[in-house]
Each structure stands twice: as structure tokens, then as C-alpha cells.
Coordinates of C-alpha atoms in Angstrom, one line a residue:
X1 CA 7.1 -39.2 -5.1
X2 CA 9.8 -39.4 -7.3
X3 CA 13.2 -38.0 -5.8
X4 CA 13.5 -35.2 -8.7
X5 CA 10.1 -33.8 -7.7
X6 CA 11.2 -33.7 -3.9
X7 CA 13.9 -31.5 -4.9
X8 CA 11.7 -29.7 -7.4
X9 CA 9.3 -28.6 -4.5
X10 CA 12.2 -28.5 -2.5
X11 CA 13.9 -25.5 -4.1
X12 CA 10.3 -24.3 -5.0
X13 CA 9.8 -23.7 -1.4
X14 CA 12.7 -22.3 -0.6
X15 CA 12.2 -19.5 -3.4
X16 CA 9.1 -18.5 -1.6
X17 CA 10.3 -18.8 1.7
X18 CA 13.2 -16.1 0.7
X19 CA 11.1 -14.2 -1.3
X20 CA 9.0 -13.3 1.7
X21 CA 11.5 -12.6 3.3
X22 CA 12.9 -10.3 1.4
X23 CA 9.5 -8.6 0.5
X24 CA 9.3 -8.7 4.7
X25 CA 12.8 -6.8 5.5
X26 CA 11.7 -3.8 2.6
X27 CA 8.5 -3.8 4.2
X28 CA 9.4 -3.2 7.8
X29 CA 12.9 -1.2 7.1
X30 CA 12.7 0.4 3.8
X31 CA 13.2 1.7 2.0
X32 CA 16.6 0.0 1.6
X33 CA 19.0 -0.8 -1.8
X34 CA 19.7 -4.4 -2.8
X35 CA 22.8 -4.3 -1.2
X36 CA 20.9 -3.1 2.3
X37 CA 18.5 -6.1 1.2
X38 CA 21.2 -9.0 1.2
X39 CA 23.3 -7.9 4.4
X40 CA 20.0 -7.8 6.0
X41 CA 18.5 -10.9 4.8
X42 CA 21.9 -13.2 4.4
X43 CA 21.3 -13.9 0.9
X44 CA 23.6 -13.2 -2.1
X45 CA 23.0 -10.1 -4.1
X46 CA 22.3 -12.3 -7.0
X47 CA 19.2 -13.8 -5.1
X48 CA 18.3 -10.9 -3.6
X49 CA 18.4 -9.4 -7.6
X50 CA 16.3 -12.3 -8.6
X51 CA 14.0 -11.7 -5.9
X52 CA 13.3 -8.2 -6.0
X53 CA 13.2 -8.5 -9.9
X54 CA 10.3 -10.7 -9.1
X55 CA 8.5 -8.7 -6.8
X56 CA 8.8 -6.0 -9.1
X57 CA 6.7 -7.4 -11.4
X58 CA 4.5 -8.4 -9.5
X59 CA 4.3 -4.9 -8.5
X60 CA 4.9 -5.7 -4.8
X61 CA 7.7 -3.8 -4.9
X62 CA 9.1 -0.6 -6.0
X63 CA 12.3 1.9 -6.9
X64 CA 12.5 4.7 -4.6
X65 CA 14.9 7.5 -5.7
X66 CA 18.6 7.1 -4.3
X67 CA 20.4 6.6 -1.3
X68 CA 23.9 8.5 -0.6
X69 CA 26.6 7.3 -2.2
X70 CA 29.6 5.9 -0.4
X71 CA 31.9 6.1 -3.5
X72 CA 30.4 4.7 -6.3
X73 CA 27.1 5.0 -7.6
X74 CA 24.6 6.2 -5.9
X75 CA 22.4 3.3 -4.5
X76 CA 18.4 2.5 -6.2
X77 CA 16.4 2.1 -2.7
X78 CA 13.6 -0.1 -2.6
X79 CA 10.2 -0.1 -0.7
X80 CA 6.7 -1.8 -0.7
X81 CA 4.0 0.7 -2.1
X82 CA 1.0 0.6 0.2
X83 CA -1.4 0.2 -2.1
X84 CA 0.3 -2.5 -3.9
X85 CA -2.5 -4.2 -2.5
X86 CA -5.3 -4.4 -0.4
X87 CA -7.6 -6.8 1.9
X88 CA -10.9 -6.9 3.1
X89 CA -11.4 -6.9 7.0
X90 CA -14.7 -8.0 8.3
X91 CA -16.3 -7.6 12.2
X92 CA -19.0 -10.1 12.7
X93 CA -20.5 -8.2 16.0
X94 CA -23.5 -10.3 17.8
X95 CA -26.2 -7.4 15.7
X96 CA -24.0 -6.0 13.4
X97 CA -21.8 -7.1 11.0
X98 CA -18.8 -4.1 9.6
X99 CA -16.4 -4.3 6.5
X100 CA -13.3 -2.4 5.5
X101 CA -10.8 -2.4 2.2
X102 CA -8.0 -1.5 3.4
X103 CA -4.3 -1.1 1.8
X104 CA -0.9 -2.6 3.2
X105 CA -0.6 0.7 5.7
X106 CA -3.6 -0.4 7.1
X107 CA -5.2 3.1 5.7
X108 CA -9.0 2.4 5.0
X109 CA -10.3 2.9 1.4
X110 CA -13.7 1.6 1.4
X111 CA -16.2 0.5 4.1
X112 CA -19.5 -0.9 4.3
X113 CA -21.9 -2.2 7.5
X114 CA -25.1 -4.2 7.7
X115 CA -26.8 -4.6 10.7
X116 CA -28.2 -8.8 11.6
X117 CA -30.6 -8.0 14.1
X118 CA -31.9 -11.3 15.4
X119 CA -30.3 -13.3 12.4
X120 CA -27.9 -16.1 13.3
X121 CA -27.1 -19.1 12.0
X122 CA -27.4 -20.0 8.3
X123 CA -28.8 -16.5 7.7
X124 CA -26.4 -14.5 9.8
X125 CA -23.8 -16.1 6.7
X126 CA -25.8 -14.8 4.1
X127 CA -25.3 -11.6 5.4
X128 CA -21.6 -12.0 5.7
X129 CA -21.0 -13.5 2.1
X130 CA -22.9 -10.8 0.7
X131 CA -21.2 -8.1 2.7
X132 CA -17.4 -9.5 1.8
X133 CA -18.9 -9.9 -2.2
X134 CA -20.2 -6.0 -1.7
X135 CA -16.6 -5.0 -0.8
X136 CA -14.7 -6.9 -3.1
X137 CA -16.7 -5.3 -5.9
X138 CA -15.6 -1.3 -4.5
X139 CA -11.7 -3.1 -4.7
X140 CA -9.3 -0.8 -7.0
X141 CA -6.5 -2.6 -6.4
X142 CA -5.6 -6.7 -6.1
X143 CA -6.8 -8.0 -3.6
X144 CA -5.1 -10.3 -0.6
X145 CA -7.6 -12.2 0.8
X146 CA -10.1 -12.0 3.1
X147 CA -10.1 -11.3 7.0
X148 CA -12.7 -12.1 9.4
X149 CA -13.0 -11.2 13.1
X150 CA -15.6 -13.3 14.6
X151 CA -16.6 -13.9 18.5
X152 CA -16.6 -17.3 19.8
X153 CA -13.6 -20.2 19.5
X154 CA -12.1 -20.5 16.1
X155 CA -10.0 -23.0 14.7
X156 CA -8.1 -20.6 12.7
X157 CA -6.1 -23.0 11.1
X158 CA -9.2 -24.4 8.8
X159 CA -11.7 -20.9 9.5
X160 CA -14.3 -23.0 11.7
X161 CA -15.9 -21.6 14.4
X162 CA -16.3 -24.1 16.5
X163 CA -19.0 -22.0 18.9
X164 CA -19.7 -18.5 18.5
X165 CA -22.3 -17.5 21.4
X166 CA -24.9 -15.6 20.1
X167 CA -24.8 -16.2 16.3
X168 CA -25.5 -19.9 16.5
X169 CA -22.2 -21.1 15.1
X170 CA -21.0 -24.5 15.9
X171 CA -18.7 -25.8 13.8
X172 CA -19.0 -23.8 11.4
X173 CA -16.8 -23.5 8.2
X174 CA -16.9 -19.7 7.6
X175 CA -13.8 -19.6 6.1
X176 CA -14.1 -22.3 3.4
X177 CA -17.6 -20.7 2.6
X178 CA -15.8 -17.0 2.2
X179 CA -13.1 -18.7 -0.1
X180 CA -15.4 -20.4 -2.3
X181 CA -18.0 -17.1 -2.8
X182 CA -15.3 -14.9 -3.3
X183 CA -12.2 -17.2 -4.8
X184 CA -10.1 -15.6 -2.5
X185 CA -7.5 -17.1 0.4
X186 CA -9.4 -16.3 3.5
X187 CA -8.4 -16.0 7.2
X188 CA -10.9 -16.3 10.3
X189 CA -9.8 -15.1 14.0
X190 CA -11.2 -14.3 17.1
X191 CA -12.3 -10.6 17.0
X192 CA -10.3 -10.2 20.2
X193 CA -7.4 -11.6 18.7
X194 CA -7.8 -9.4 15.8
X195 CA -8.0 -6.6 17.9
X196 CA -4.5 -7.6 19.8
X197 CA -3.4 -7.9 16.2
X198 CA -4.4 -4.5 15.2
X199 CA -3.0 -3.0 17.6
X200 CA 0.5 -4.1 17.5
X201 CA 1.0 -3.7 14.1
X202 CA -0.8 -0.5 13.5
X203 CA -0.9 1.3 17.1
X204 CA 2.4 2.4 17.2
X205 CA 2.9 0.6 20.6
X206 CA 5.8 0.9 22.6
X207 CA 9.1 -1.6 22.8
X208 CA 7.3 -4.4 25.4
X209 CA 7.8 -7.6 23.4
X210 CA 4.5 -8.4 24.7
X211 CA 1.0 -6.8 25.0
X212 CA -3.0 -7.8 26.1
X213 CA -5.8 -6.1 24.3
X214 CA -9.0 -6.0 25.8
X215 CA -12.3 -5.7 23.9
X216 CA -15.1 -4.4 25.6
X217 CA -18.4 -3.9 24.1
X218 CA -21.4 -6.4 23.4
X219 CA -19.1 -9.0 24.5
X220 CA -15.4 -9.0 26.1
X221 CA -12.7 -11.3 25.7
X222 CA -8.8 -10.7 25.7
X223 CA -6.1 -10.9 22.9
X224 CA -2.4 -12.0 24.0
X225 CA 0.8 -11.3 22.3
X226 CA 4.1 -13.1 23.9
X227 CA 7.0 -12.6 22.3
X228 CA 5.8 -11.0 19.2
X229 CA 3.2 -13.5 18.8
X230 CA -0.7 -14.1 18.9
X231 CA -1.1 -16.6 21.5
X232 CA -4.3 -18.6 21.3
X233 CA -3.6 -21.4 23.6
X234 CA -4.1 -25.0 23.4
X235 CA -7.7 -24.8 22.6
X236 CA -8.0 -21.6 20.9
X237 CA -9.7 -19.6 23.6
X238 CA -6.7 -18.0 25.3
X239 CA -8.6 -15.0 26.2
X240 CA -12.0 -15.8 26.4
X241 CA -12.7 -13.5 30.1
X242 CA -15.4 -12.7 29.1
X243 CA -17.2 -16.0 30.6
X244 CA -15.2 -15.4 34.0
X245 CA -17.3 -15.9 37.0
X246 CA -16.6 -12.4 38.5
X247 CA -19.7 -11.7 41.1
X248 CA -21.5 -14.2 43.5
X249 CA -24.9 -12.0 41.5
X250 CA -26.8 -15.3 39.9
X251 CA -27.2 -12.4 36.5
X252 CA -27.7 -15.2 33.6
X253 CA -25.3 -15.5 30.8
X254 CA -26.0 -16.3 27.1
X255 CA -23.0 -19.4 27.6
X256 CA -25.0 -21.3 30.6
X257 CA -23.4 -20.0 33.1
X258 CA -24.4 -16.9 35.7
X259 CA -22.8 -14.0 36.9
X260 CA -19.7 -13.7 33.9
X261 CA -17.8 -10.6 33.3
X262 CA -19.8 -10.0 30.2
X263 CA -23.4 -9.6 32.6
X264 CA -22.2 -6.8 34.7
X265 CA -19.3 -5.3 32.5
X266 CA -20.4 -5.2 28.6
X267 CA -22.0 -2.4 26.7
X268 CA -25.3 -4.7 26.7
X269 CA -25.3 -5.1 30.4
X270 CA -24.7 -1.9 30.9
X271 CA -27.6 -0.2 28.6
X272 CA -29.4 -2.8 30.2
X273 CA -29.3 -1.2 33.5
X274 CA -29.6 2.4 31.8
X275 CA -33.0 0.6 30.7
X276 CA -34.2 -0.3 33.7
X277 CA -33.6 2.9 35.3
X278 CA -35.7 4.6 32.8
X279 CA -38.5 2.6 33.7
X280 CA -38.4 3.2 37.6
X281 CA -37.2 6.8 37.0
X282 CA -39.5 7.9 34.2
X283 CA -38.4 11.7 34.9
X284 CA -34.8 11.0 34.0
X285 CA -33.7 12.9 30.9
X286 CA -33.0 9.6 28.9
X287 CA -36.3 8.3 30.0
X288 CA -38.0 9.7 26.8
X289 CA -36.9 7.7 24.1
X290 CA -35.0 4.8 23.0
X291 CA -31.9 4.3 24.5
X292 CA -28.7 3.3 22.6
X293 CA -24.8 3.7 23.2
X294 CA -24.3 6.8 21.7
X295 CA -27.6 8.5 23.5
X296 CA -26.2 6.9 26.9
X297 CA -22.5 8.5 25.4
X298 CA -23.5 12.2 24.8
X299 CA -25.2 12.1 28.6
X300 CA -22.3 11.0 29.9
X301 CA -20.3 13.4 28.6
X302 CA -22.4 16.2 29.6
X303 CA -22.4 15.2 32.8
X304 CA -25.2 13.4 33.9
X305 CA -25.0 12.2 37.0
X306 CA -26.6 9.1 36.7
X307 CA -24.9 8.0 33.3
X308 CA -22.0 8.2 34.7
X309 CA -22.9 6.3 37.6
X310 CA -24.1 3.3 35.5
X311 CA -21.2 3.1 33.1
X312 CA -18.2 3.4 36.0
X313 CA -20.1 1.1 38.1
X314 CA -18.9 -1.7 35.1
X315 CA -15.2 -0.3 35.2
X316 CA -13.9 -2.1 38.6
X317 CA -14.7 -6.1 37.7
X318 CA -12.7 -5.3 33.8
X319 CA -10.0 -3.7 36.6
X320 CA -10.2 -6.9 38.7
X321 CA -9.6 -8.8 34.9
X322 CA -6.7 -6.8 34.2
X323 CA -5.1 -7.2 37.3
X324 CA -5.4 -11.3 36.9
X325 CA -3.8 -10.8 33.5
X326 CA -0.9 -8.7 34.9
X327 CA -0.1 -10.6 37.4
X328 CA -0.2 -13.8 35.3
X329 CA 1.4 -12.8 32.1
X330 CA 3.7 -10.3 33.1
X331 CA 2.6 -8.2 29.8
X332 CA 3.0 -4.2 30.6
X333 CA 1.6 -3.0 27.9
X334 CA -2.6 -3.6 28.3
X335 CA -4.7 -1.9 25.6
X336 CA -8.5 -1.4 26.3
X337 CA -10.7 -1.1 23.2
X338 CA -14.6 -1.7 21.7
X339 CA -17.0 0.9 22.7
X340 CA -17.1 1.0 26.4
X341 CA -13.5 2.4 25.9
X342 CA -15.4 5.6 24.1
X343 CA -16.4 6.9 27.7
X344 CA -12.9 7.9 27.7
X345 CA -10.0 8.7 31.0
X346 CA -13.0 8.8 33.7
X347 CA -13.7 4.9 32.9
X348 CA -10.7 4.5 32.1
X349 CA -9.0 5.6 35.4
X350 CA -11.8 3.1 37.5
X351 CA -10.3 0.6 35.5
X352 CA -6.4 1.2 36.6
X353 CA -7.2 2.0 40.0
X354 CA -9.0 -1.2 40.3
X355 CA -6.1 -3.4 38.6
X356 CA -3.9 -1.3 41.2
X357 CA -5.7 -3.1 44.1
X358 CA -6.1 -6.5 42.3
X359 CA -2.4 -7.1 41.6
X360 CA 1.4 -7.1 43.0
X361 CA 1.7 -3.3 43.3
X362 CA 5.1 -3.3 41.7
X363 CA 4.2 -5.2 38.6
X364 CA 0.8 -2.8 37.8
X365 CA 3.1 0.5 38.6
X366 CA 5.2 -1.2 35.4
X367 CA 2.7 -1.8 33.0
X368 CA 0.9 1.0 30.8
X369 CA -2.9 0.5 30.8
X370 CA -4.3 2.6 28.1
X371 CA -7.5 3.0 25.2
X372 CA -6.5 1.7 22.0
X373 CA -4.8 3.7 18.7
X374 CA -6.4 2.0 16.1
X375 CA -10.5 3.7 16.4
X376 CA -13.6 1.5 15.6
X377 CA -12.2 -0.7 12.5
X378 CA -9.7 -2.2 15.5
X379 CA -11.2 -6.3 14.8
X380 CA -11.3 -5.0 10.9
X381 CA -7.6 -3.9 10.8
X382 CA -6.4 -7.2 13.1
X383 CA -8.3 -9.5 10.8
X384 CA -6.3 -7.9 7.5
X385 CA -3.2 -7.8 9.4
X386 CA -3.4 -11.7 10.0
X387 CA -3.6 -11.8 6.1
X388 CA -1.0 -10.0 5.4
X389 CA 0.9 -12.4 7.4
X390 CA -0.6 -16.2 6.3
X391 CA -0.2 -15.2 2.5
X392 CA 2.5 -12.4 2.2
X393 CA 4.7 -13.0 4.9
X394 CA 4.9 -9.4 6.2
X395 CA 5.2 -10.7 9.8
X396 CA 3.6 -7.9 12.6
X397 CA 6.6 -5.4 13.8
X398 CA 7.4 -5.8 17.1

């Protein structure tokens, strides 16, 4: 390469690099004047001008009013819209697969969900491609990217998954299939991870620079933030519990292996053993239908008796889980989320008093073990908030 075109993409670079970051400091503090911009940032006004002028038209970024005046005149403030643009967030569940558009608050404007069934594979895509095509169409706005939360390992840095347990996914290249149906830059993550990503850019956690977010539902696994940042680990499945060997019970798992968390501890298992009971107790009141989550849900809450006893009999061995992480991480702040967290305090407390007993005492007293802020679209929101950092730069607020 000729030394003039070094330099060329040289400078070129470095325009972006600072144009993020500008776009980055309005986003998290604003709104702020030019002036705020450049003592914040380091640059000279004049870039920070030429920056700002830039975003601007690409309508990233916006005047708001005036701040006080210390003097002169008044100051033009600056901030970032929301719905300057939006993102499509995908959850690619083991039966289910949800969508969400949502804007740069993280504030939904459109969703969509199609259930799989027993599809995997090749056809378990279809779906997916024709779900994200189905939400870029209800778009009002431009649009990111797309994110997808997927279970299984994930090479996030080219959107393979390189297994995905359940959907028949091995070495798959979801991501360059999403980018070439849709023509948009896409991003694929564990649906952990973009639940740990969710929630600590749009829970409103506390100051811990660090945090562990648990998913519980078909299956479980673990996102990690350290220091501000996802950790994925050496071969992308920092946080894959789920596959932990927690009981000496020989209960097969769907990975090979026998008596995992995810047999005694997930929604499925436990509907599974909500099942069973209906069969040798035909007189119990969910006995006469169907039984899903939300049936096994409402009973709880009523106060069946032997609801409750199957769904807080799961709560001690995620307890036993949280306790490892605690006392291995050091993180205080551990978020619990998916839809075993919708039973609420009463599982919720099983799981701390567990973790109490499975952990230095002093360290579990420290850390805050509580249900996630960010509802049911938690992998959706994570997946869009990865976006939002790969291609605009807003980096997640610690």
C-alpha cells in the first residue's frame, strides 16, 4: 500500500474513532454544549464543531435548548434523540423464537414471536430470517443492525454458532446469513450474555463495576461483566452452568452428560416433574389439562401447595451456582432472570439462603442477589445493546 493511502486511512480512522466518541460522551452525559463536549472528550472545539456538525446531519445528534450562561452567551446543549435510530433484537429460545424494534433508550416499538416447535437446523433459520425480515418491515426509523441472542457457544466475532444444544447448530453462520437477507451489520451473542448485557445498560444497576446475570428458563447459563465488560472467556462459554454436574441423580441431559443443573433446575425440568405428578395424582387441580408455565404460575400464586413445592424444590442447586460464582468472581451484584424468576421473592429467597450456605459468609452478606429490571425482552434488549456498541460506539454505562 502506497504510504499516502496509509495515512489516508490513517486519519480516516481516526475521524471515526473520535467521532464515536463524541457521539458516546452526549450519549451517556448529555445533554452537554460543545464546549462540555471538548473538555470532556480532549479534543479541540474545532473538531468537536466538525464532529457534531456531522452527526447532526446524520441526525444522530441534536440541539437541545440552552444551558446557563456564565457570562456570555447562553450555551446550545446537545444530546442523542432516542429514536435517532433503532435495532432489531432477536431471542432464539429452544421452541420459540421473539423479536423486538427497539430505539437507542432501549424503549420497545414493535414486537413480533413465532413459535419453532420441533424445528431445528436449517429450518429453525428459516424461521429466524423471516422473523428479523418481518421486523425490519414494521421499522419507522433507520435502522442499526441486527441483534441476536442465541443459546449455545458463539463465536461472536464472525456470528457462528459453533454448537447450540437443541437447535442443531454446529458451526453455524447465523450472522453472515442475517446480514445477507437483510443487508444489515449483524451481531450474534449468547442469550445469557445478552441478558448480562441488558441489564447493565438498561437496569439501572447499582455502582459495582461488576455484575453476573443468571438466565433461568428452558435452559440456564450465566452472563459476566468484569470491569465494565462482557467477559466470554477463552472459548466463548464463560458461563455456560447450565451443563454443571450438580446432583449424583443419573437425570439425562440433552449435551451427553447426566445430572446438569439444567435437569433439575430449568423451567422444562421443572414442568416436567409438574407432569409427572399429574399422572400419579390425577385428583390434583392441574391434573385436568395441559400443563404450561403460566398454568403452573397462576397455582403457584394461589397457593397451591404442591406447585409450590415443585418449583422451590429447583431453587437450592441455582443457590449452590450462585454461591460458586460469588465466591469465584467476587461480583456483588447477581441478577436472576428468564421465567423461573416470575415465581417471584418465595423462589427467590431459596435461592439466597442457599448461596448463603454455599459461600464465604462475608462475601454473600456483600453482594445483592436480586430478579432482573429489564422484563421478558431481557436477551432482546442485550442483543440490541451489543449493537449499539460494535457499530455506534455507545459503549454500556457502568
Amino acid at each position: 500500500m502506497p504510504a499516502t493511502a496509509a495515512v489516508k486511512a490513517t486519519h480516516g480512522q481516526t475521524r471515526r474513532a473520535n467521532e464515536r466518541f463524541v457521539l458516546r460522551t452526549i450519549y451517556d452525559v448529555g445533554p452537554l454544549s460543545r464546549a462540555d463536549v471538548a473538555r470532556a472528550t480532549g479534543l479541540t472545539r474545532t473538531t468537536v464543531s466538525d464532529l457534531v456538525e456531522r452527526l447532526q446531519a446524520d441526525g444522530l445528534v441534536v440541539e437541545a435548548g440552552t444551558g446557563p450562561s456564565t457570562g456570555g452567551k447562553a450555551p446550545i446543549l446537545l444530546r442523542v434523540p432516542s429514536d435517532a435510530r433503532q435495532l432489531i433484537g432477536v431471542d432464539v429460545d429452544r421452541e420459540r423464537l421473539s423479536g423486538v424494534v427497539v430505539d437507542l433508550s432501549g424503549e420497545v416499538c414493535a414486537r413480533e414471536a413465532r413459535a419453532i416447535g420441533d424445528r431445528d437446523g436449517a429450518a429453525a433459520l428459516r424461521e429466524l430470517e423471516a422473523l428479523v425480515e418481518s421486523l425490519q418491515r414494521t421499522a419507522d426509523r433507520p435502522l442499526v443492525g441486527v441483534g441476536v441472542g442465541t443459546p449455545g457457544l458463539i463465536d461472536t466475532a464472525t456470528g457462528t454458532v459453533r454448537w447450540a444444544i437443541g437447535l442443531d447448530w454446529r458451526d453455524e453462520p447465523v450472522g453472515q446469513h442475517l446480514a445477507q437477507t437483510t443487508g444489515l451489520p449483524t451481531v450474534v451473542v449468547n442469550d445469557s450474555q445478552a441478558a448480562a448485557m441488558a441489564e447493565w445498560t438498561f437496569g439501572h444497576h447499582d455502582t459495582s463495576s461488576s455484575m453476573v446475570v443468571i438466565k433461568v428458563g428452558e435452559g440456564i447459563g450465566a452472563g459476566i461483566v468484569l470491569d465494565g465488560r462482557l467477559y466470554a472467556g477463552d472459548q466463548s462459554g464463560a458461563g455456560e452452568i447450565g451443563h454443571t454436574r450438580v446432583t449424583d441423580d443419573d437425570i439425562p441431559c440433552r449435551c451427553g452428560g447426566s445430572g446438569c443443573l439444567e435437569t433439575v433446575a430449568s423451567q422444562r425440568a421443572v414442568l416436567a416433574r409438574a407432569r409427572d405428578l399429574a399422572i400419579s395424582e390425577p385428583r390434583w387441580a392441574l391434573a385436568d389439562g395441559p400443563l404450561s408455565h403460566e398454568r403452573l404460575l397462576r397455582a403457584f400464586r394461589q397457593g397451591d401447595r404442591k406447585a409450590q413445592e415443585i418449583v422451590l424444590e429447583s431453587a437450592p442447586p441455582i443457590g449452590r451456582v450462585v454461591g460458586a460464582m460469588i465466591g469465584t468472581l467476587g461480583a456483588r451484584d447477581i441478577v436472576l432472570v428468564g421465567p423461573m424468576a416470575d415465581y417471584g421473592e418465595p423462589w427467590l429467597a431459596r435461592v439466597r439462603a442457599e448461596a448463603g450456605r454455599s459461600a464465604l459468609p462475608l462475601l454473600v452478606e456483600r453482594s445483592t442477589i436480586h430478579i432482573g429490571r429489564t422484563g421478558d425482552d431481557v436477551v432482546e434488549l442485550g442483543a440490541a445493546a451489543m449493537l449499539m456498541t460494535s457499530e455506534l460506539g455507545l459503549a454500556l454505562a457502568a
